[in-house]
Short mmCIF file of C-alpha atoms and ligand atoms in Angstrom, two decimals:
data_model
loop_
_atom_site.label_atom_id
_atom_site.label_comp_id
_atom_site.label_asym_id
_atom_site.label_seq_id
_atom_site.Cartn_x
_atom_site.Cartn_y
_atom_site.Cartn_z
CA MET A 1 0.00 0.00 0.00
CA LEU A 2 1.39 3.38 -1.04
CA PHE A 3 0.74 6.24 1.33
CA ASP A 4 0.60 9.98 0.96
CA SER A 5 1.60 10.93 4.52
CA HIS A 6 1.06 14.68 4.55
CA MET A 7 -2.09 16.65 3.74
CA HIS A 8 -4.42 19.23 5.24
CA THR A 9 -8.21 19.29 5.38
CA CYS A 10 -10.50 21.99 6.78
CA PHE A 11 -9.25 21.67 10.38
CA SER A 12 -6.14 23.45 9.08
CA THR A 13 -6.40 27.25 8.91
CA ASP A 14 -5.12 27.34 5.33
CA SER A 15 -7.22 24.53 3.83
CA LYS A 16 -10.85 24.09 2.85
CA MET A 17 -10.50 20.48 1.77
CA LYS A 18 -13.39 18.26 2.85
CA MET A 19 -12.57 14.96 4.48
CA ASP A 20 -15.02 12.89 2.42
CA GLU A 21 -13.48 14.27 -0.79
CA ALA A 22 -9.96 13.48 0.43
CA VAL A 23 -11.01 9.93 1.30
CA ALA A 24 -12.68 9.49 -2.09
CA ARG A 25 -9.57 10.75 -3.89
CA GLY A 26 -7.35 8.35 -1.95
CA ARG A 27 -9.63 5.48 -2.93
CA GLU A 28 -9.65 6.61 -6.55
CA LEU A 29 -5.84 6.68 -6.64
CA ASP A 30 -5.70 3.43 -4.66
CA ILE A 31 -3.35 4.92 -2.06
CA GLY A 32 -3.52 5.35 1.69
CA ILE A 33 -3.75 8.86 3.10
CA THR A 34 -2.67 10.39 6.40
CA ILE A 35 -4.31 13.64 7.44
CA THR A 36 -1.83 15.95 9.19
CA GLU A 37 -3.59 19.11 10.37
CA HIS A 38 -1.61 22.19 11.30
CA MET A 39 -1.00 22.89 14.98
CA ASP A 40 1.29 25.84 15.50
CA ILE A 41 0.89 26.63 19.18
CA ALA A 42 1.59 30.33 19.94
CA TYR A 43 1.34 31.26 16.27
CA PRO A 44 1.89 35.05 15.95
CA GLU A 45 -1.69 35.61 14.76
CA PRO A 46 -4.04 34.49 17.57
CA MET A 47 -6.34 31.52 16.84
CA SER A 48 -4.61 30.77 13.54
CA PHE A 49 -3.01 27.42 12.76
CA ILE A 50 -4.49 25.68 15.75
CA PHE A 51 -7.46 23.30 15.79
CA ASP A 52 -9.88 21.52 18.09
CA VAL A 53 -8.30 18.08 18.46
CA GLU A 54 -11.31 16.60 20.30
CA LYS A 55 -13.55 17.56 17.41
CA TYR A 56 -11.00 16.29 14.88
CA PHE A 57 -11.08 12.79 16.32
CA ALA A 58 -14.84 12.91 16.91
CA ASP A 59 -15.61 14.03 13.33
CA TYR A 60 -13.06 11.87 11.51
CA ASN A 61 -13.20 8.68 13.55
CA THR A 62 -15.75 7.16 11.18
CA PHE A 63 -13.35 7.63 8.25
CA ARG A 64 -10.45 5.97 10.05
CA SER A 65 -9.25 2.70 8.54
CA ASP A 66 -6.05 0.96 7.42
CA LYS A 67 -5.99 3.35 4.49
CA VAL A 68 -7.10 6.54 6.24
CA LEU A 69 -4.93 7.59 9.17
CA LEU A 70 -5.13 10.57 11.49
CA GLY A 71 -2.02 12.56 12.24
CA ILE A 72 -0.87 16.07 13.01
CA GLU A 73 1.81 18.49 11.84
CA ILE A 74 3.16 20.40 14.81
CA GLY A 75 5.05 23.64 14.42
CA MET A 76 8.14 23.06 16.53
CA ARG A 77 9.46 25.92 18.66
CA SER A 78 11.62 25.50 21.71
CA ASP A 79 9.34 27.73 23.81
CA CYS A 80 6.29 25.47 23.22
CA LEU A 81 7.90 22.10 23.82
CA GLU A 82 5.89 21.10 26.86
CA GLU A 83 2.51 22.04 25.40
CA ASN A 84 3.23 20.20 22.17
CA CYS A 85 4.45 17.08 23.95
CA LYS A 86 1.40 16.97 26.21
CA LEU A 87 -0.90 17.30 23.23
CA VAL A 88 0.81 14.57 21.26
CA GLU A 89 0.75 12.22 24.25
CA LYS A 90 -2.90 12.92 25.06
CA TYR A 91 -4.41 11.90 21.71
CA PRO A 92 -4.06 8.73 19.62
CA PHE A 93 -2.36 10.20 16.57
CA ASP A 94 -1.08 7.72 14.02
CA TYR A 95 1.64 10.07 12.93
CA VAL A 96 3.31 13.28 14.11
CA ILE A 97 5.28 15.51 11.74
CA GLY A 98 7.55 18.06 13.38
CA SER A 99 8.05 21.15 11.23
CA VAL A 100 9.68 24.55 11.55
CA HIS A 101 7.29 27.26 10.32
CA VAL A 102 7.99 30.12 12.73
CA ILE A 103 11.31 31.53 13.94
CA ASP A 104 11.60 34.26 16.58
CA ASN A 105 7.82 34.56 16.44
CA ILE A 106 7.86 35.46 12.73
CA ASP A 107 6.36 33.15 10.10
CA ILE A 108 8.96 32.12 7.53
CA TYR A 109 6.26 32.92 4.99
CA ALA A 110 6.38 36.63 5.92
CA ALA A 111 8.49 39.17 4.00
CA GLU A 112 9.49 40.67 7.35
CA PHE A 113 11.61 37.60 8.11
CA TYR A 114 13.94 38.43 5.19
CA HIS A 115 14.05 42.19 5.65
CA GLU A 116 17.61 43.50 5.20
CA ARG A 117 19.12 40.04 5.63
CA ASP A 118 21.19 37.92 3.28
CA LYS A 119 20.64 34.26 2.42
CA LYS A 120 23.56 33.03 4.52
CA ASP A 121 22.31 34.73 7.65
CA VAL A 122 18.69 33.58 7.19
CA TYR A 123 19.43 29.98 6.18
CA GLU A 124 21.99 29.44 8.94
CA GLN A 125 19.45 30.64 11.48
CA TYR A 126 16.84 28.37 9.90
CA PHE A 127 19.00 25.24 10.23
CA LYS A 128 20.23 26.19 13.70
CA THR A 129 16.63 26.53 14.84
CA MET A 130 15.77 23.21 13.21
CA LYS A 131 18.66 21.59 15.04
CA GLN A 132 17.47 22.96 18.40
CA CYS A 133 13.97 21.67 17.69
CA VAL A 134 14.91 18.16 16.59
CA THR A 135 17.19 17.97 19.61
CA CYS A 136 14.46 18.71 22.12
CA TYR A 137 11.38 17.22 20.40
CA ASP A 138 11.35 13.46 21.01
CA SER A 139 7.68 12.88 20.29
CA ILE A 140 7.74 13.46 16.53
CA HIS A 141 8.00 10.64 14.00
CA SER A 142 9.34 12.60 11.04
CA LEU A 143 11.03 15.93 10.38
CA GLY A 144 8.81 17.80 7.90
CA HIS A 145 9.95 19.56 4.72
CA ILE A 146 13.62 20.33 5.42
CA ASP A 147 13.52 22.63 2.35
CA TYR A 148 10.48 24.59 3.56
CA ILE A 149 12.30 27.92 3.56
CA ALA A 150 12.91 27.67 -0.20
CA ARG A 151 9.14 27.96 -0.75
CA TYR A 152 8.99 31.50 0.57
CA ALA A 153 12.47 33.02 0.88
CA ARG A 154 12.80 36.38 -0.86
CA PHE A 155 16.11 35.64 -2.54
CA LYS A 156 16.93 35.44 -6.22
CA ASP A 157 17.80 31.76 -5.82
CA PRO A 158 16.04 30.41 -2.72
CA GLU A 159 17.07 26.76 -3.28
CA VAL A 160 18.70 24.88 -0.43
CA TYR A 161 22.04 23.65 -1.75
CA TYR A 162 23.52 21.04 0.55
CA HIS A 163 27.12 22.12 -0.08
CA GLU A 164 26.25 25.73 0.76
CA PHE A 165 25.01 24.91 4.28
CA LYS A 166 26.69 21.55 4.75
CA ASP A 167 27.79 21.95 8.37
CA TYR A 168 24.40 23.18 9.50
CA ILE A 169 22.40 20.58 7.57
CA ASP A 170 24.69 17.78 8.78
CA GLU A 171 23.92 18.64 12.39
CA VAL A 172 20.20 18.36 11.72
CA LEU A 173 20.52 15.09 9.79
CA LEU A 174 22.75 13.52 12.41
CA ILE A 175 20.31 14.14 15.22
CA VAL A 176 17.34 12.87 13.20
CA ALA A 177 19.36 9.75 12.31
CA GLN A 178 20.61 9.15 15.85
CA LYS A 179 17.11 9.39 17.22
CA GLY A 180 15.88 6.89 14.62
CA LYS A 181 13.36 9.37 13.26
CA ALA A 182 12.27 9.64 9.65
CA LEU A 183 13.11 12.49 7.32
CA GLU A 184 10.22 13.59 5.18
CA ILE A 185 10.39 13.85 1.40
CA ASN A 186 7.89 16.64 0.88
CA THR A 187 7.03 16.49 -2.81
CA ARG A 188 5.36 19.88 -3.07
CA ARG A 189 8.43 21.61 -4.55
CA LEU A 190 9.75 18.59 -6.44
CA VAL A 191 7.97 19.31 -9.69
CA THR A 192 11.07 19.58 -11.89
CA LYS A 193 14.04 17.27 -12.43
CA GLU A 194 16.27 20.15 -11.39
CA ALA A 195 14.54 20.48 -8.01
CA VAL A 196 14.99 16.74 -7.43
CA GLU A 197 18.71 16.92 -8.23
CA ILE A 198 19.19 19.89 -5.93
CA ILE A 199 17.64 18.09 -2.97
CA MET A 200 19.18 14.64 -3.60
CA PRO A 201 22.46 15.27 -1.72
CA ILE A 202 20.53 15.91 1.50
CA TYR A 203 18.90 12.46 1.41
CA LYS A 204 22.13 10.74 0.38
CA ARG A 205 23.87 12.44 3.27
CA PHE A 206 21.08 11.37 5.63
CA TYR A 207 21.85 7.75 4.74
CA GLU A 208 25.60 8.32 5.20
CA VAL A 209 25.10 9.62 8.75
CA GLY A 210 22.96 6.59 9.64
CA GLY A 211 19.46 7.68 8.69
CA ARG A 212 17.28 4.90 7.31
CA LEU A 213 13.64 6.02 7.20
CA VAL A 214 11.82 8.48 5.01
CA THR A 215 8.16 9.39 4.76
CA ILE A 216 6.65 10.83 1.59
CA GLY A 217 3.96 13.50 1.57
CA SER A 218 2.40 15.83 -0.97
CA ASP A 219 1.43 18.48 1.61
CA ALA A 220 -1.82 18.78 -0.33
CA HIS A 221 -4.24 21.55 0.63
CA HIS A 222 -6.53 20.76 -2.33
CA VAL A 223 -8.00 17.42 -3.41
CA LYS A 224 -6.28 17.59 -6.78
CA ASP A 225 -2.84 17.61 -5.12
CA ILE A 226 -3.30 14.40 -3.12
CA GLY A 227 -0.74 11.78 -4.18
CA ARG A 228 1.22 14.25 -6.26
CA GLY A 229 4.90 13.37 -6.56
CA LEU A 230 4.75 10.02 -4.75
CA ASP A 231 6.70 8.51 -7.66
CA VAL A 232 9.37 11.20 -7.35
CA GLY A 233 9.58 10.55 -3.61
CA PHE A 234 10.16 6.84 -4.21
CA GLU A 235 12.85 7.62 -6.76
CA ILE A 236 14.69 9.83 -4.25
CA ALA A 237 14.39 7.16 -1.55
CA GLU A 238 15.68 4.44 -3.85
CA ARG A 239 18.63 6.51 -5.03
CA SER A 240 19.56 7.29 -1.41
CA LYS A 241 18.98 3.68 -0.22
CA LEU A 242 16.41 4.89 2.30
CA ASP A 243 13.32 2.91 3.32
CA VAL A 244 9.93 4.49 2.71
CA VAL A 245 7.57 4.17 5.66
CA TYR A 246 4.26 5.58 6.82
CA PHE A 247 3.25 5.64 10.45
CA LYS A 248 0.25 3.85 11.93
CA ASP A 249 -0.36 3.98 15.69
CA GLY A 250 3.02 5.68 15.89
CA LYS A 251 4.84 2.71 14.35
CA PRO A 252 6.64 2.68 11.02
CA GLN A 253 5.08 0.52 8.31
CA TYR A 254 7.37 -0.32 5.43
CA GLN A 255 6.21 0.47 1.91
CA LYS A 256 7.33 -1.14 -1.28
ZN1 LIG B 1 4.44 22.56 7.03
ZN1 LIG B 2 1.81 20.70 5.84
#
């Protein structure tokens, strides 16, 4: 069973996707899906990017099956560690993605984050923050979209080149590997061969430092994007000798 392990329905602030449509699309594509709603505790804009977890499980429990799993994407910040851990322990999530969306209380999406800064300064801070987060967050299963910053950075060439930030990226990869966590292959940006080649060295390096597991997710916010790039994700995993898994009841399930 192939799984798309990252997508957002209407419990996420930035998605209007309906659960029944997501489930139908998964069935149509003959893939499993894991819902991973956004939970960014202490998000700079009050009441945004948080959701009612009780209602989530109550509303979606009837959809739950071997092919429809319920997870969460938490926005990791060192000042919200305890709240996030309590939340993750309290509810029966199949899968927990840990992501870095906000740094110094500014969303990486915001232009303000890049104001009068160069790429070196911003990206080093990004990977340093990621390192702090993966060091202190034990309750995640996978580190989400390591290349997230390249989606929104206001630089002429926002791509994350491994060789450019090698020392910083290595520290992140080593901790993820040592903890036995998975590294996500987020396929949202991997729409060209060039993008795939740019990101490849990160996954190859992950294997070299002892990493073994990857998850693959489209990060879909619309039904049409579900399952997008799964083939590309498998190609990256194969070329880096990494095993593709999805998580069910918090345990890795190997995919072929
Ligand atoms: Zn994210
Ligand atoms: Zn996401």
